[in-house]
Amino acid sequence: MIPFLNLKEINAQYKSELKEACARVIDSGWYIMGSELTSFEQEFAEYCGAKHCIGVANGLDALTLTLRAWKEMNILQDGDEVIVQANTYIASILAITENNLKPVLIEPDSKTYNLSVAGIEKALTSKTKVILPVHLYGQISPMLEINKFAKEHNLLVLEDCAQAHGATINGVKAGSWGDAAGFSFYPGKNLGALGDAGAITTSDDELAQTLRALRNYGSHKKYENLYKGVNSRLDEIQAAMLRVKLNYLPQETEIRQHIAKRYCNEIDNKLLDLPQWEGGDDHVFHLFVVRVRDREHFTQYLTENGIQTVIHYPIPPHKQKSYIEFNETSLPLTEEIHREVVSLPIDPTLTDDDVSSIISKINGYSDAEVN
């Protein structure tokens, strides 16, 4: 079976360095908020082109705490609206509702599945305060246009970069376009820790200072608490792991893009809709997502032929039981996307023979192939 993502093999490439990093932390005797975190924050901020990086426990906290910080800074108030594409992972929505803000779910661009300015413009109201573009599957949103619109309407921009580490437009990386950005380092991400981890990037000094307090019980100084904060700190072990893996992110991205180019150029099956990509660095292919109308048959066919796939995501947020208040909302494009998407293997440890086999099997697929 060709796996969808072989994390064991990915991390085995850097096994000795990861062990050395872990031993360095153990030997230091300092396990929370130490030199590994400080160094990673500096290195990742520089990588993204942002002034600050604030390490937190996970990607959801990165988004939640940023919105919370803007409330503490009296920039946002309960009930303010946040525009976000409806076809995102539920974490993007949870961060909004956790802060008593209102998610305004809009249909994505039909080709990229990301936000479009045309969609944002239709959803704009006097209550709109934030645009939350999710760089879905690893493809950065049209940030030049989004930032221009945000500036014209005095809106904040919070990038959801959970899937887009290193994606660029005109050499400017995801994580440095918005007023702030949230990253996940969940193990399966392009830059993955060996456990839960996340970070916020920003060039806003006041926001960074507020976030550093919020993640640490609301404390800016030991035993003094400015806010009713939380415990959401990126620990030393994970920071050390991430420092190792950040060095290899560019080469892993190149491998992912190489596989994606082969898929785009060599998959020739009219039953599939392939990603719209012109071959640039705007897409780092956290996922290679195709659409197929008879998804159940297609995934069954690939499983029978030794190819593992994953569905990201089978149920859109507005149809989840947790968001019953949105269950009657009609978002036909989003619902169609969630019925049809299938993620193909794009593991950077795949061999050329693996990729050739996947392409060959897909090109041989027809509805009649599955009983």
PDB file of N, CA, C and O in Angstrom, residues 63 67 70 82-89 92-93 96 104 106-109 112-117 120 129-150 155-164 169 174-183:
ATOM      1  N   LEU A  63      -5.049  31.111  16.160  1.00  0.00           N
ATOM      2  CA  LEU A  63      -6.135  31.947  15.635  1.00  0.00           C
ATOM      3  C   LEU A  63      -6.977  32.525  16.766  1.00  0.00           C
ATOM      4  O   LEU A  63      -7.308  33.720  16.768  1.00  0.00           O
ATOM      5  N   LEU A  67      -7.470  36.739  17.781  1.00  0.00           N
ATOM      6  CA  LEU A  67      -8.750  37.450  17.855  1.00  0.00           C
ATOM      7  C   LEU A  67      -9.005  37.942  19.284  1.00  0.00           C
ATOM      8  O   LEU A  67      -9.502  39.057  19.492  1.00  0.00           O
ATOM      9  N   TRP A  70      -7.000  41.123  19.970  1.00  0.00           N
ATOM     10  CA  TRP A  70      -7.617  42.323  19.400  1.00  0.00           C
ATOM     11  C   TRP A  70      -8.791  42.795  20.239  1.00  0.00           C
ATOM     12  O   TRP A  70      -9.053  44.001  20.322  1.00  0.00           O
ATOM     13  N   VAL A  82     -16.586  38.359  11.094  1.00  0.00           N
ATOM     14  CA  VAL A  82     -15.341  37.895  10.475  1.00  0.00           C
ATOM     15  C   VAL A  82     -15.706  37.127   9.213  1.00  0.00           C
ATOM     16  O   VAL A  82     -16.417  36.113   9.272  1.00  0.00           O
ATOM     17  N   ILE A  83     -15.238  37.587   8.085  1.00  0.00           N
ATOM     18  CA  ILE A  83     -15.519  36.928   6.805  1.00  0.00           C
ATOM     19  C   ILE A  83     -14.500  35.813   6.579  1.00  0.00           C
ATOM     20  O   ILE A  83     -13.283  36.020   6.679  1.00  0.00           O
ATOM     21  N   VAL A  84     -14.995  34.611   6.267  1.00  0.00           N
ATOM     22  CA  VAL A  84     -14.135  33.441   6.064  1.00  0.00           C
ATOM     23  C   VAL A  84     -14.794  32.523   5.044  1.00  0.00           C
ATOM     24  O   VAL A  84     -16.031  32.483   4.946  1.00  0.00           O
ATOM     25  N   GLN A  85     -13.993  31.796   4.279  1.00  0.00           N
ATOM     26  CA  GLN A  85     -14.599  30.865   3.318  1.00  0.00           C
ATOM     27  C   GLN A  85     -15.249  29.701   4.050  1.00  0.00           C
ATOM     28  O   GLN A  85     -14.739  29.205   5.058  1.00  0.00           O
ATOM     29  N   ALA A  86     -16.386  29.256   3.520  1.00  0.00           N
ATOM     30  CA  ALA A  86     -17.207  28.250   4.199  1.00  0.00           C
ATOM     31  C   ALA A  86     -16.605  26.854   4.130  1.00  0.00           C
ATOM     32  O   ALA A  86     -16.972  25.987   4.926  1.00  0.00           O
ATOM     33  N   ASN A  87     -15.687  26.622   3.187  1.00  0.00           N
ATOM     34  CA  ASN A  87     -15.169  25.272   2.963  1.00  0.00           C
ATOM     35  C   ASN A  87     -13.882  24.991   3.731  1.00  0.00           C
ATOM     36  O   ASN A  87     -13.148  24.060   3.424  1.00  0.00           O
ATOM     37  N   THR A  88     -13.600  25.788   4.742  1.00  0.00           N
ATOM     38  CA  THR A  88     -12.384  25.591   5.533  1.00  0.00           C
ATOM     39  C   THR A  88     -12.561  24.462   6.554  1.00  0.00           C
ATOM     40  O   THR A  88     -13.667  23.947   6.750  1.00  0.00           O
ATOM     41  N   TYR A  89     -11.458  24.112   7.215  1.00  0.00           N
ATOM     42  CA  TYR A  89     -11.525  23.202   8.353  1.00  0.00           C
ATOM     43  C   TYR A  89     -12.199  23.935   9.513  1.00  0.00           C
ATOM     44  O   TYR A  89     -12.094  25.161   9.641  1.00  0.00           O
ATOM     45  N   SER A  92     -10.965  27.099  11.864  1.00  0.00           N
ATOM     46  CA  SER A  92     -11.064  28.513  11.490  1.00  0.00           C
ATOM     47  C   SER A  92     -12.332  29.137  12.054  1.00  0.00           C
ATOM     48  O   SER A  92     -12.338  30.309  12.453  1.00  0.00           O
ATOM     49  N   ILE A  93     -13.399  28.351  12.090  1.00  0.00           N
ATOM     50  CA  ILE A  93     -14.689  28.839  12.591  1.00  0.00           C
ATOM     51  C   ILE A  93     -14.710  28.836  14.117  1.00  0.00           C
ATOM     52  O   ILE A  93     -15.210  29.768  14.761  1.00  0.00           O
ATOM     53  N   ILE A  96     -13.331  31.872  15.787  1.00  0.00           N
ATOM     54  CA  ILE A  96     -14.213  33.042  15.706  1.00  0.00           C
ATOM     55  C   ILE A  96     -15.289  32.973  16.784  1.00  0.00           C
ATOM     56  O   ILE A  96     -15.483  33.907  17.570  1.00  0.00           O
ATOM     57  N   VAL A 104     -18.946  34.959   9.142  1.00  0.00           N
ATOM     58  CA  VAL A 104     -19.748  35.162   7.938  1.00  0.00           C
ATOM     59  C   VAL A 104     -19.179  34.236   6.879  1.00  0.00           C
ATOM     60  O   VAL A 104     -18.106  34.481   6.314  1.00  0.00           O
ATOM     61  N   ILE A 106     -18.742  32.436   3.466  1.00  0.00           N
ATOM     62  CA  ILE A 106     -19.003  32.753   2.066  1.00  0.00           C
ATOM     63  C   ILE A 106     -18.435  31.663   1.168  1.00  0.00           C
ATOM     64  O   ILE A 106     -17.512  30.929   1.548  1.00  0.00           O
ATOM     65  N   GLU A 107     -19.003  31.566  -0.017  1.00  0.00           N
ATOM     66  CA  GLU A 107     -18.525  30.592  -0.990  1.00  0.00           C
ATOM     67  C   GLU A 107     -17.111  30.957  -1.447  1.00  0.00           C
ATOM     68  O   GLU A 107     -16.775  32.126  -1.612  1.00  0.00           O
ATOM     69  N   PRO A 108     -16.270  29.940  -1.682  1.00  0.00           N
ATOM     70  CA  PRO A 108     -14.912  30.216  -2.141  1.00  0.00           C
ATOM     71  C   PRO A 108     -14.862  30.442  -3.647  1.00  0.00           C
ATOM     72  O   PRO A 108     -15.856  30.240  -4.359  1.00  0.00           O
ATOM     73  N   ASP A 109     -13.698  30.844  -4.119  1.00  0.00           N
ATOM     74  CA  ASP A 109     -13.444  30.855  -5.553  1.00  0.00           C
ATOM     75  C   ASP A 109     -13.548  29.417  -6.057  1.00  0.00           C
ATOM     76  O   ASP A 109     -13.020  28.494  -5.440  1.00  0.00           O
ATOM     77  N   THR A 112      -9.708  27.952  -6.985  1.00  0.00           N
ATOM     78  CA  THR A 112      -8.675  27.818  -5.957  1.00  0.00           C
ATOM     79  C   THR A 112      -9.218  27.345  -4.624  1.00  0.00           C
ATOM     80  O   THR A 112      -8.446  26.904  -3.761  1.00  0.00           O
ATOM     81  N   TYR A 113     -10.529  27.485  -4.399  1.00  0.00           N
ATOM     82  CA  TYR A 113     -11.188  27.158  -3.135  1.00  0.00           C
ATOM     83  C   TYR A 113     -10.822  28.119  -2.015  1.00  0.00           C
ATOM     84  O   TYR A 113     -11.141  27.880  -0.852  1.00  0.00           O
ATOM     85  N   ASN A 114     -10.164  29.225  -2.356  1.00  0.00           N
ATOM     86  CA  ASN A 114      -9.810  30.258  -1.395  1.00  0.00           C
ATOM     87  C   ASN A 114     -10.763  31.442  -1.506  1.00  0.00           C
ATOM     88  O   ASN A 114     -11.619  31.490  -2.397  1.00  0.00           O
ATOM     89  N   LEU A 115     -10.594  32.420  -0.629  1.00  0.00           N
ATOM     90  CA  LEU A 115     -11.400  33.635  -0.678  1.00  0.00           C
ATOM     91  C   LEU A 115     -11.128  34.413  -1.964  1.00  0.00           C
ATOM     92  O   LEU A 115     -10.008  34.422  -2.473  1.00  0.00           O
ATOM     93  N   SER A 116     -12.156  35.077  -2.446  1.00  0.00           N
ATOM     94  CA  SER A 116     -12.004  36.038  -3.533  1.00  0.00           C
ATOM     95  C   SER A 116     -12.513  37.386  -3.055  1.00  0.00           C
ATOM     96  O   SER A 116     -13.400  37.459  -2.195  1.00  0.00           O
ATOM     97  N   VAL A 117     -11.955  38.454  -3.601  1.00  0.00           N
ATOM     98  CA  VAL A 117     -12.408  39.794  -3.210  1.00  0.00           C
ATOM     99  C   VAL A 117     -13.859  40.000  -3.603  1.00  0.00           C
ATOM    100  O   VAL A 117     -14.622  40.658  -2.876  1.00  0.00           O
ATOM    101  N   ILE A 120     -15.873  38.565  -0.848  1.00  0.00           N
ATOM    102  CA  ILE A 120     -15.759  39.397   0.356  1.00  0.00           C
ATOM    103  C   ILE A 120     -16.626  40.638   0.222  1.00  0.00           C
ATOM    104  O   ILE A 120     -17.336  41.032   1.160  1.00  0.00           O
ATOM    105  N   LYS A 129     -15.351  43.373  10.562  1.00  0.00           N
ATOM    106  CA  LYS A 129     -14.122  43.924  11.145  1.00  0.00           C
ATOM    107  C   LYS A 129     -12.865  43.161  10.730  1.00  0.00           C
ATOM    108  O   LYS A 129     -11.757  43.708  10.801  1.00  0.00           O
ATOM    109  N   VAL A 130     -13.047  41.888  10.339  1.00  0.00           N
ATOM    110  CA  VAL A 130     -11.880  41.046  10.042  1.00  0.00           C
ATOM    111  C   VAL A 130     -12.145  40.223   8.788  1.00  0.00           C
ATOM    112  O   VAL A 130     -13.255  39.725   8.581  1.00  0.00           O
ATOM    113  N   ILE A 131     -11.105  40.081   7.962  1.00  0.00           N
ATOM    114  CA  ILE A 131     -11.102  39.092   6.886  1.00  0.00           C
ATOM    115  C   ILE A 131     -10.151  37.987   7.308  1.00  0.00           C
ATOM    116  O   ILE A 131      -9.012  38.242   7.704  1.00  0.00           O
ATOM    117  N   LEU A 132     -10.613  36.737   7.231  1.00  0.00           N
ATOM    118  CA  LEU A 132      -9.797  35.595   7.621  1.00  0.00           C
ATOM    119  C   LEU A 132      -9.579  34.693   6.402  1.00  0.00           C
ATOM    120  O   LEU A 132     -10.326  33.742   6.185  1.00  0.00           O
ATOM    121  N   PRO A 133      -8.571  34.986   5.582  1.00  0.00           N
ATOM    122  CA  PRO A 133      -8.304  34.129   4.423  1.00  0.00           C
ATOM    123  C   PRO A 133      -7.568  32.862   4.852  1.00  0.00           C
ATOM    124  O   PRO A 133      -6.544  32.932   5.520  1.00  0.00           O
ATOM    125  N   VAL A 134      -8.124  31.715   4.485  1.00  0.00           N
ATOM    126  CA  VAL A 134      -7.492  30.435   4.769  1.00  0.00           C
ATOM    127  C   VAL A 134      -6.747  29.998   3.507  1.00  0.00           C
ATOM    128  O   VAL A 134      -7.366  29.800   2.460  1.00  0.00           O
ATOM    129  N   HIS A 135      -5.437  29.855   3.613  1.00  0.00           N
ATOM    130  CA  HIS A 135      -4.635  29.438   2.455  1.00  0.00           C
ATOM    131  C   HIS A 135      -4.775  27.923   2.302  1.00  0.00           C
ATOM    132  O   HIS A 135      -3.883  27.149   2.641  1.00  0.00           O
ATOM    133  N   LEU A 136      -5.927  27.522   1.759  1.00  0.00           N
ATOM    134  CA  LEU A 136      -6.337  26.127   1.803  1.00  0.00           C
ATOM    135  C   LEU A 136      -5.470  25.239   0.908  1.00  0.00           C
ATOM    136  O   LEU A 136      -5.133  25.616  -0.220  1.00  0.00           O
ATOM    137  N   TYR A 137      -5.151  24.074   1.446  1.00  0.00           N
ATOM    138  CA  TYR A 137      -4.377  23.019   0.771  1.00  0.00           C
ATOM    139  C   TYR A 137      -2.924  23.420   0.509  1.00  0.00           C
ATOM    140  O   TYR A 137      -2.165  22.651  -0.077  1.00  0.00           O
ATOM    141  N   GLY A 138      -2.537  24.641   0.896  1.00  0.00           N
ATOM    142  CA  GLY A 138      -1.167  25.100   0.672  1.00  0.00           C
ATOM    143  C   GLY A 138      -1.044  26.203  -0.352  1.00  0.00           C
ATOM    144  O   GLY A 138       0.063  26.671  -0.627  1.00  0.00           O
ATOM    145  N   GLN A 139      -2.177  26.655  -0.891  1.00  0.00           N
ATOM    146  CA  GLN A 139      -2.160  27.713  -1.907  1.00  0.00           C
ATOM    147  C   GLN A 139      -2.524  29.051  -1.264  1.00  0.00           C
ATOM    148  O   GLN A 139      -3.607  29.211  -0.716  1.00  0.00           O
ATOM    149  N   ILE A 140      -1.608  30.012  -1.336  1.00  0.00           N
ATOM    150  CA  ILE A 140      -1.836  31.293  -0.703  1.00  0.00           C
ATOM    151  C   ILE A 140      -2.981  32.032  -1.396  1.00  0.00           C
ATOM    152  O   ILE A 140      -3.155  31.952  -2.618  1.00  0.00           O
ATOM    153  N   SER A 141      -3.790  32.709  -0.615  1.00  0.00           N
ATOM    154  CA  SER A 141      -4.931  33.474  -1.124  1.00  0.00           C
ATOM    155  C   SER A 141      -4.442  34.697  -1.897  1.00  0.00           C
ATOM    156  O   SER A 141      -3.265  35.064  -1.818  1.00  0.00           O
ATOM    157  N   PRO A 142      -5.323  35.353  -2.657  1.00  0.00           N
ATOM    158  CA  PRO A 142      -4.918  36.543  -3.427  1.00  0.00           C
ATOM    159  C   PRO A 142      -4.707  37.745  -2.502  1.00  0.00           C
ATOM    160  O   PRO A 142      -5.528  38.656  -2.416  1.00  0.00           O
ATOM    161  N   MET A 143      -3.570  37.749  -1.819  1.00  0.00           N
ATOM    162  CA  MET A 143      -3.348  38.689  -0.725  1.00  0.00           C
ATOM    163  C   MET A 143      -3.162  40.127  -1.184  1.00  0.00           C
ATOM    164  O   MET A 143      -3.495  41.067  -0.445  1.00  0.00           O
ATOM    165  N   LEU A 144      -2.645  40.341  -2.356  1.00  0.00           N
ATOM    166  CA  LEU A 144      -2.527  41.717  -2.852  1.00  0.00           C
ATOM    167  C   LEU A 144      -3.897  42.372  -2.916  1.00  0.00           C
ATOM    168  O   LEU A 144      -4.098  43.499  -2.447  1.00  0.00           O
ATOM    169  N   GLU A 145      -4.855  41.654  -3.504  1.00  0.00           N
ATOM    170  CA  GLU A 145      -6.212  42.181  -3.652  1.00  0.00           C
ATOM    171  C   GLU A 145      -6.928  42.257  -2.306  1.00  0.00           C
ATOM    172  O   GLU A 145      -7.640  43.230  -2.022  1.00  0.00           O
ATOM    173  N   ILE A 146      -6.752  41.222  -1.473  1.00  0.00           N
ATOM    174  CA  ILE A 146      -7.413  41.210  -0.162  1.00  0.00           C
ATOM    175  C   ILE A 146      -6.900  42.347   0.708  1.00  0.00           C
ATOM    176  O   ILE A 146      -7.681  43.056   1.363  1.00  0.00           O
ATOM    177  N   ASN A 147      -5.597  42.552   0.726  1.00  0.00           N
ATOM    178  CA  ASN A 147      -5.038  43.639   1.546  1.00  0.00           C
ATOM    179  C   ASN A 147      -5.489  45.002   1.059  1.00  0.00           C
ATOM    180  O   ASN A 147      -5.758  45.907   1.866  1.00  0.00           O
ATOM    181  N   LYS A 148      -5.570  45.164  -0.249  1.00  0.00           N
ATOM    182  CA  LYS A 148      -6.040  46.442  -0.806  1.00  0.00           C
ATOM    183  C   LYS A 148      -7.474  46.711  -0.361  1.00  0.00           C
ATOM    184  O   LYS A 148      -7.818  47.821   0.080  1.00  0.00           O
ATOM    185  N   PHE A 149      -8.329  45.685  -0.456  1.00  0.00           N
ATOM    186  CA  PHE A 149      -9.725  45.820  -0.039  1.00  0.00           C
ATOM    187  C   PHE A 149      -9.807  46.114   1.456  1.00  0.00           C
ATOM    188  O   PHE A 149     -10.574  46.979   1.890  1.00  0.00           O
ATOM    189  N   ALA A 150      -9.013  45.399   2.249  1.00  0.00           N
ATOM    190  CA  ALA A 150      -9.033  45.593   3.702  1.00  0.00           C
ATOM    191  C   ALA A 150      -8.625  47.008   4.072  1.00  0.00           C
ATOM    192  O   ALA A 150      -9.226  47.640   4.959  1.00  0.00           O
ATOM    193  N   LEU A 155     -10.278  47.193   7.571  1.00  0.00           N
ATOM    194  CA  LEU A 155     -10.499  45.861   8.123  1.00  0.00           C
ATOM    195  C   LEU A 155      -9.170  45.219   8.516  1.00  0.00           C
ATOM    196  O   LEU A 155      -8.143  45.456   7.880  1.00  0.00           O
ATOM    197  N   LEU A 156      -9.203  44.395   9.543  1.00  0.00           N
ATOM    198  CA  LEU A 156      -8.052  43.583   9.911  1.00  0.00           C
ATOM    199  C   LEU A 156      -7.978  42.356   9.013  1.00  0.00           C
ATOM    200  O   LEU A 156      -9.009  41.855   8.536  1.00  0.00           O
ATOM    201  N   VAL A 157      -6.764  41.846   8.811  1.00  0.00           N
ATOM    202  CA  VAL A 157      -6.566  40.618   8.044  1.00  0.00           C
ATOM    203  C   VAL A 157      -5.802  39.629   8.914  1.00  0.00           C
ATOM    204  O   VAL A 157      -4.688  39.900   9.366  1.00  0.00           O
ATOM    205  N   LEU A 158      -6.426  38.481   9.157  1.00  0.00           N
ATOM    206  CA  LEU A 158      -5.806  37.400   9.911  1.00  0.00           C
ATOM    207  C   LEU A 158      -5.646  36.210   8.974  1.00  0.00           C
ATOM    208  O   LEU A 158      -6.626  35.579   8.585  1.00  0.00           O
ATOM    209  N   GLU A 159      -4.420  35.907   8.603  1.00  0.00           N
ATOM    210  CA  GLU A 159      -4.163  34.770   7.717  1.00  0.00           C
ATOM    211  C   GLU A 159      -4.226  33.460   8.505  1.00  0.00           C
ATOM    212  O   GLU A 159      -3.620  33.346   9.564  1.00  0.00           O
ATOM    213  N   ASP A 160      -4.928  32.487   7.957  1.00  0.00           N
ATOM    214  CA  ASP A 160      -4.865  31.114   8.467  1.00  0.00           C
ATOM    215  C   ASP A 160      -3.854  30.376   7.595  1.00  0.00           C
ATOM    216  O   ASP A 160      -4.158  29.984   6.468  1.00  0.00           O
ATOM    217  N   CYS A 161      -2.651  30.229   8.136  1.00  0.00           N
ATOM    218  CA  CYS A 161      -1.528  29.633   7.393  1.00  0.00           C
ATOM    219  C   CYS A 161      -1.268  28.191   7.800  1.00  0.00           C
ATOM    220  O   CYS A 161      -0.160  27.680   7.585  1.00  0.00           O
ATOM    221  N   ALA A 162      -2.241  27.519   8.360  1.00  0.00           N
ATOM    222  CA  ALA A 162      -2.029  26.176   8.897  1.00  0.00           C
ATOM    223  C   ALA A 162      -1.536  25.191   7.846  1.00  0.00           C
ATOM    224  O   ALA A 162      -0.893  24.192   8.175  1.00  0.00           O
ATOM    225  N   GLN A 163      -1.833  25.469   6.559  1.00  0.00           N
ATOM    226  CA  GLN A 163      -1.450  24.541   5.502  1.00  0.00           C
ATOM    227  C   GLN A 163      -0.476  25.162   4.498  1.00  0.00           C
ATOM    228  O   GLN A 163      -0.196  24.557   3.471  1.00  0.00           O
ATOM    229  N   ALA A 164       0.055  26.343   4.793  1.00  0.00           N
ATOM    230  CA  ALA A 164       0.740  27.102   3.741  1.00  0.00           C
ATOM    231  C   ALA A 164       2.128  27.588   4.126  1.00  0.00           C
ATOM    232  O   ALA A 164       2.576  28.623   3.643  1.00  0.00           O
ATOM    233  N   ILE A 169       3.813  34.999  -2.671  1.00  0.00           N
ATOM    234  CA  ILE A 169       3.409  35.814  -3.821  1.00  0.00           C
ATOM    235  C   ILE A 169       4.474  36.886  -3.974  1.00  0.00           C
ATOM    236  O   ILE A 169       4.773  37.621  -3.029  1.00  0.00           O
ATOM    237  N   ALA A 174       3.579  33.657   3.008  1.00  0.00           N
ATOM    238  CA  ALA A 174       2.423  33.546   3.898  1.00  0.00           C
ATOM    239  C   ALA A 174       2.897  33.760   5.327  1.00  0.00           C
ATOM    240  O   ALA A 174       3.951  33.268   5.725  1.00  0.00           O
ATOM    241  N   GLY A 175       2.112  34.516   6.083  1.00  0.00           N
ATOM    242  CA  GLY A 175       2.493  34.832   7.444  1.00  0.00           C
ATOM    243  C   GLY A 175       3.021  36.232   7.612  1.00  0.00           C
ATOM    244  O   GLY A 175       3.201  36.700   8.738  1.00  0.00           O
ATOM    245  N   SER A 176       3.251  36.922   6.481  1.00  0.00           N
ATOM    246  CA  SER A 176       3.712  38.313   6.568  1.00  0.00           C
ATOM    247  C   SER A 176       2.822  39.261   5.779  1.00  0.00           C
ATOM    248  O   SER A 176       3.127  40.442   5.666  1.00  0.00           O
ATOM    249  N   TRP A 177       1.714  38.756   5.259  1.00  0.00           N
ATOM    250  CA  TRP A 177       0.796  39.604   4.486  1.00  0.00           C
ATOM    251  C   TRP A 177      -0.222  40.311   5.373  1.00  0.00           C
ATOM    252  O   TRP A 177      -0.518  41.488   5.174  1.00  0.00           O
ATOM    253  N   GLY A 178      -0.783  39.589   6.322  1.00  0.00           N
ATOM    254  CA  GLY A 178      -1.860  40.145   7.130  1.00  0.00           C
ATOM    255  C   GLY A 178      -1.363  40.929   8.328  1.00  0.00           C
ATOM    256  O   GLY A 178      -0.159  41.081   8.560  1.00  0.00           O
ATOM    257  N   ASP A 179      -2.310  41.418   9.117  1.00  0.00           N
ATOM    258  CA  ASP A 179      -1.966  42.051  10.391  1.00  0.00           C
ATOM    259  C   ASP A 179      -1.405  41.007  11.354  1.00  0.00           C
ATOM    260  O   ASP A 179      -0.626  41.344  12.253  1.00  0.00           O
ATOM    261  N   ALA A 180      -1.809  39.774  11.156  1.00  0.00           N
ATOM    262  CA  ALA A 180      -1.282  38.647  11.926  1.00  0.00           C
ATOM    263  C   ALA A 180      -1.604  37.377  11.155  1.00  0.00           C
ATOM    264  O   ALA A 180      -2.410  37.379  10.223  1.00  0.00           O
ATOM    265  N   ALA A 181      -0.945  36.291  11.568  1.00  0.00           N
ATOM    266  CA  ALA A 181      -1.178  35.002  10.913  1.00  0.00           C
ATOM    267  C   ALA A 181      -1.046  33.884  11.932  1.00  0.00           C
ATOM    268  O   ALA A 181      -0.217  33.952  12.842  1.00  0.00           O
ATOM    269  N   GLY A 182      -1.883  32.854  11.776  1.00  0.00           N
ATOM    270  CA  GLY A 182      -1.822  31.688  12.644  1.00  0.00           C
ATOM    271  C   GLY A 182      -1.281  30.485  11.903  1.00  0.00           C
ATOM    272  O   GLY A 182      -1.703  30.204  10.778  1.00  0.00           O
ATOM    273  N   PHE A 183      -0.335  29.787  12.517  1.00  0.00           N
ATOM    274  CA  PHE A 183       0.260  28.576  11.948  1.00  0.00           C
ATOM    275  C   PHE A 183      -0.004  27.381  12.845  1.00  0.00           C
ATOM    276  O   PHE A 183      -0.009  27.497  14.070  1.00  0.00           O
TER     277      PHE A 183
END
